[in-house]
PDB file of C-alpha atoms in Angstrom:
ATOM      1  CA  MET A   1       5.046  14.860  -4.387  1.00  0.00           C
ATOM      2  CA  VAL A   2       5.481  15.364  -8.696  1.00  0.00           C
ATOM      3  CA  THR A   3       2.235  13.919  -8.848  1.00  0.00           C
ATOM      4  CA  ASN A   4       0.247  14.560  -5.815  1.00  0.00           C
ATOM      5  CA  HIS A   5      -0.069  11.490  -4.540  1.00  0.00           C
ATOM      6  CA  MET A   6       1.628  11.552  -1.107  1.00  0.00           C
ATOM      7  CA  GLU A   7       4.807   9.075  -1.371  1.00  0.00           C
ATOM      8  CA  LEU A   8       4.901   6.510   1.800  1.00  0.00           C
ATOM      9  CA  ASP A   9       7.997   4.933   3.343  1.00  0.00           C
ATOM     10  CA  ALA A  10       6.613   1.619   4.774  1.00  0.00           C
ATOM     11  CA  LYS A  11       8.334  -2.031   5.554  1.00  0.00           C
ATOM     12  CA  ILE A  12       5.828  -4.919   4.752  1.00  0.00           C
ATOM     13  CA  ASN A  13       7.378  -8.276   7.213  1.00  0.00           C
ATOM     14  CA  GLY A  14      10.485  -6.540   8.048  1.00  0.00           C
ATOM     15  CA  VAL A  15      11.326  -5.487   4.252  1.00  0.00           C
ATOM     16  CA  ALA A  16      11.410  -1.729   3.504  1.00  0.00           C
ATOM     17  CA  GLY A  17       9.881  -0.114   0.143  1.00  0.00           C
ATOM     18  CA  ARG A  18       8.082   2.893  -1.160  1.00  0.00           C
ATOM     19  CA  PHE A  19       4.150   3.307  -1.681  1.00  0.00           C
ATOM     20  CA  ILE A  20       2.321   6.185  -2.799  1.00  0.00           C
ATOM     21  CA  LEU A  21      -1.319   6.864  -0.868  1.00  0.00           C
ATOM     22  CA  ASP A  22      -3.905   6.109  -3.134  1.00  0.00           C
ATOM     23  CA  THR A  23      -7.049   7.749  -0.954  1.00  0.00           C
ATOM     24  CA  GLY A  24      -9.518   6.535  -3.914  1.00  0.00           C
ATOM     25  CA  ALA A  25      -7.732   2.519  -3.437  1.00  0.00           C
ATOM     26  CA  SER A  26     -10.550   0.761  -1.571  1.00  0.00           C
ATOM     27  CA  ASN A  27      -7.408  -1.653  -0.431  1.00  0.00           C
ATOM     28  CA  SER A  28      -3.824  -2.005  -0.395  1.00  0.00           C
ATOM     29  CA  CYS A  29      -1.863  -2.793  -2.645  1.00  0.00           C
ATOM     30  CA  VAL A  30       1.900  -4.856  -3.963  1.00  0.00           C
ATOM     31  CA  GLY A  31       3.565  -5.282  -6.994  1.00  0.00           C
ATOM     32  CA  ILE A  32       2.695  -9.076  -8.029  1.00  0.00           C
ATOM     33  CA  ASP A  33       5.811  -8.720  -8.281  1.00  0.00           C
ATOM     34  CA  LYS A  34       7.048  -8.776  -5.366  1.00  0.00           C
ATOM     35  CA  ILE A  35       6.040 -11.875  -3.308  1.00  0.00           C
ATOM     36  CA  GLU A  36       8.965 -12.838  -2.729  1.00  0.00           C
ATOM     37  CA  PHE A  37      10.127  -9.436  -2.158  1.00  0.00           C
ATOM     38  CA  PHE A  38       7.889  -8.715   0.694  1.00  0.00           C
ATOM     39  CA  LYS A  39       7.711 -12.574   1.720  1.00  0.00           C
ATOM     40  CA  LEU A  40       3.892 -12.985   0.850  1.00  0.00           C
ATOM     41  CA  ASP A  41       2.021 -16.116   1.316  1.00  0.00           C
ATOM     42  CA  ALA A  42      -0.617 -15.178  -2.043  1.00  0.00           C
ATOM     43  CA  LYS A  43      -3.470 -17.075  -3.194  1.00  0.00           C
ATOM     44  CA  GLU A  44      -5.419 -16.785  -6.551  1.00  0.00           C
ATOM     45  CA  SER A  45      -8.180 -14.622  -6.149  1.00  0.00           C
ATOM     46  CA  ASP A  46     -11.619 -13.545  -7.941  1.00  0.00           C
ATOM     47  CA  THR A  47     -11.548 -10.141  -7.645  1.00  0.00           C
ATOM     48  CA  LYS A  48     -10.414  -8.005 -10.669  1.00  0.00           C
ATOM     49  CA  ALA A  49      -8.552  -4.336  -9.896  1.00  0.00           C
ATOM     50  CA  ALA A  50      -8.734  -1.592 -12.367  1.00  0.00           C
ATOM     51  CA  GLY A  51      -6.323   1.887 -12.001  1.00  0.00           C
ATOM     52  CA  ALA A  52      -4.779   4.378 -13.837  1.00  0.00           C
ATOM     53  CA  GLY A  53      -6.370   3.400 -16.835  1.00  0.00           C
ATOM     54  CA  ALA A  54      -5.977  -0.425 -16.374  1.00  0.00           C
ATOM     55  CA  THR A  55      -9.040  -2.416 -15.858  1.00  0.00           C
ATOM     56  CA  ASP A  56      -9.950  -5.961 -14.892  1.00  0.00           C
ATOM     57  CA  MET A  57      -6.634  -7.214 -14.371  1.00  0.00           C
ATOM     58  CA  GLU A  58      -5.829 -10.793 -12.689  1.00  0.00           C
ATOM     59  CA  THR A  59      -5.415 -10.053  -8.802  1.00  0.00           C
ATOM     60  CA  GLN A  60      -4.155 -11.751  -6.129  1.00  0.00           C
ATOM     61  CA  GLN A  61      -4.504 -12.140  -2.266  1.00  0.00           C
ATOM     62  CA  SER A  62      -1.997 -12.058   0.820  1.00  0.00           C
ATOM     63  CA  GLU A  63      -3.521 -12.285   4.356  1.00  0.00           C
ATOM     64  CA  ASN A  64      -1.497 -11.883   7.659  1.00  0.00           C
ATOM     65  CA  ASN A  65       0.921  -9.327   7.080  1.00  0.00           C
ATOM     66  CA  ASN A  66       2.737  -7.344   8.975  1.00  0.00           C
ATOM     67  CA  LEU A  67       2.899  -3.377   7.921  1.00  0.00           C
ATOM     68  CA  LYS A  68       4.304  -0.854   9.699  1.00  0.00           C
ATOM     69  CA  ILE A  69       4.181   2.840   8.813  1.00  0.00           C
ATOM     70  CA  GLY A  70       6.473   5.169  10.351  1.00  0.00           C
ATOM     71  CA  LYS A  71       6.001   3.966  14.595  1.00  0.00           C
ATOM     72  CA  TRP A  72       2.006   2.726  13.474  1.00  0.00           C
ATOM     73  CA  LYS A  73       1.839  -0.769  12.824  1.00  0.00           C
ATOM     74  CA  ASN A  74      -0.750  -3.230  11.862  1.00  0.00           C
ATOM     75  CA  GLU A  75       0.075  -7.004  12.918  1.00  0.00           C
ATOM     76  CA  ASN A  76      -3.054  -9.111  10.708  1.00  0.00           C
ATOM     77  CA  PHE A  77      -2.336  -6.939   7.214  1.00  0.00           C
ATOM     78  CA  SER A  78      -4.404  -8.269   4.002  1.00  0.00           C
ATOM     79  CA  LEU A  79      -2.882  -7.345   0.509  1.00  0.00           C
ATOM     80  CA  VAL A  80      -3.877  -7.564  -3.014  1.00  0.00           C
ATOM     81  CA  LEU A  81      -1.030  -8.345  -5.187  1.00  0.00           C
ATOM     82  CA  PHE A  82      -1.577  -7.423  -8.834  1.00  0.00           C
ATOM     83  CA  ASP A  83       0.752  -5.893 -11.962  1.00  0.00           C
ATOM     84  CA  LEU A  84       1.481  -2.474 -10.904  1.00  0.00           C
ATOM     85  CA  VAL A  85       3.561  -1.974 -14.048  1.00  0.00           C
ATOM     86  CA  HIS A  86       0.545   0.495 -15.087  1.00  0.00           C
ATOM     87  CA  VAL A  87       0.659   2.762 -12.120  1.00  0.00           C
ATOM     88  CA  ASN A  88       4.940   3.106 -12.312  1.00  0.00           C
ATOM     89  CA  LYS A  89       4.313   4.340 -16.013  1.00  0.00           C
ATOM     90  CA  ALA A  90       2.472   6.839 -15.122  1.00  0.00           C
ATOM     91  CA  LEU A  91       4.246   7.856 -12.507  1.00  0.00           C
ATOM     92  CA  THR A  92       7.688   7.744 -13.819  1.00  0.00           C
ATOM     93  CA  LEU A  93       5.883  10.291 -16.620  1.00  0.00           C
ATOM     94  CA  HIS A  94       5.465  12.461 -14.182  1.00  0.00           C
ATOM     95  CA  ASP A  95       9.405  12.094 -13.447  1.00  0.00           C
ATOM     96  CA  ALA A  96       8.127  10.347  -9.615  1.00  0.00           C
ATOM     97  CA  GLU A  97       9.822   7.535  -9.102  1.00  0.00           C
ATOM     98  CA  GLU A  98       8.561   4.211  -9.218  1.00  0.00           C
ATOM     99  CA  VAL A  99       6.553   2.363  -6.534  1.00  0.00           C
ATOM    100  CA  HIS A 100       6.450  -0.972  -4.495  1.00  0.00           C
ATOM    101  CA  GLY A 101       2.935  -0.673  -3.991  1.00  0.00           C
ATOM    102  CA  ILE A 102      -0.083   1.419  -2.965  1.00  0.00           C
ATOM    103  CA  ILE A 103      -1.455   2.089   0.623  1.00  0.00           C
ATOM    104  CA  GLY A 104      -5.258   2.812   0.483  1.00  0.00           C
ATOM    105  CA  ALA A 105      -8.147   3.666   2.360  1.00  0.00           C
ATOM    106  CA  ASP A 106      -8.135  -0.346   3.992  1.00  0.00           C
ATOM    107  CA  ILE A 107      -5.813   1.657   6.087  1.00  0.00           C
ATOM    108  CA  LEU A 108      -6.597   5.093   6.607  1.00  0.00           C
ATOM    109  CA  GLN A 109      -9.795   3.729   8.261  1.00  0.00           C
ATOM    110  CA  LYS A 110      -7.883   1.310  10.209  1.00  0.00           C
ATOM    111  CA  GLY A 111      -5.374   4.154  11.380  1.00  0.00           C
ATOM    112  CA  LYS A 112      -8.176   6.878  11.816  1.00  0.00           C
ATOM    113  CA  ALA A 113      -5.925   8.786   9.372  1.00  0.00           C
ATOM    114  CA  VAL A 114      -5.617  12.491   9.048  1.00  0.00           C
ATOM    115  CA  ILE A 115      -4.047  13.510   6.093  1.00  0.00           C
ATOM    116  CA  ASP A 116      -2.220  17.006   6.479  1.00  0.00           C
ATOM    117  CA  TYR A 117      -1.210  17.775   2.918  1.00  0.00           C
ATOM    118  CA  ASN A 118       0.090  20.919   3.595  1.00  0.00           C
ATOM    119  CA  LYS A 119       3.156  19.508   5.729  1.00  0.00           C
ATOM    120  CA  ASN A 120       3.216  16.301   3.341  1.00  0.00           C
ATOM    121  CA  VAL A 121       2.551  14.264   7.032  1.00  0.00           C
ATOM    122  CA  LEU A 122       0.327  11.620   7.426  1.00  0.00           C
ATOM    123  CA  TYR A 123      -1.325  10.906  10.673  1.00  0.00           C
ATOM    124  CA  LEU A 124      -2.777   7.143  11.998  1.00  0.00           C
ATOM    125  CA  LYS A 125      -3.890   6.326  14.889  1.00  0.00           C
ATOM    126  CA  LYS A 126      -2.196   3.232  16.953  1.00  0.00           C
ATOM    127  CA  ILE A 127      -4.398   0.215  17.378  1.00  0.00           C
ATOM    128  CA  LYS A 128      -5.312  -0.956  20.985  1.00  0.00           C
ATOM    129  CA  LYS A 129      -4.869  -4.822  21.021  1.00  0.00           C
ATOM    130  CA  GLN A 130      -8.039  -6.667  21.458  1.00  0.00           C
ATOM    131  CA  ASP A 131      -8.038  -8.797  24.514  1.00  0.00           C
TER     132      ASP A 131
END
C-alpha cells in the first residue's frame, strides 16, 4: 500500500488480476488493453473518463461479467474500459506495481463495503439472488 491505495486480487470472468481500490472512482475499470485477457465483450461508449491527471479519455463498456473478490461474487458486473497508462505510470513513480484495473464505488455500494484501513481489509456483503 505504498500509494495509500488498497491493493486487491480479483477475478474477472475467471481470470486473476491486480486492482487498486479507489473510493473516488464511480465505476470499476479495466485497462482497454486487457479486453482479451479478461475475456470481455466490449462495446463503444459515449462516456469520457477522467482520473490521475488525465481527462476526456475515450472509453468502452463491457456488460454481464463475473467478478470475484475473495469469496464475494457478482455475476452481472459492468466495467468501463479505458487506457490505464497514466494510472500505472503514477503507481510506478511511487514504487508500486502496475494494476489491471480499479475497483470503484459501484462495487463498494453493491457489496455494502466496510473498509478497515488499519488491518488493510475490505469486507463485502454477499449478494442475495433475486427470485
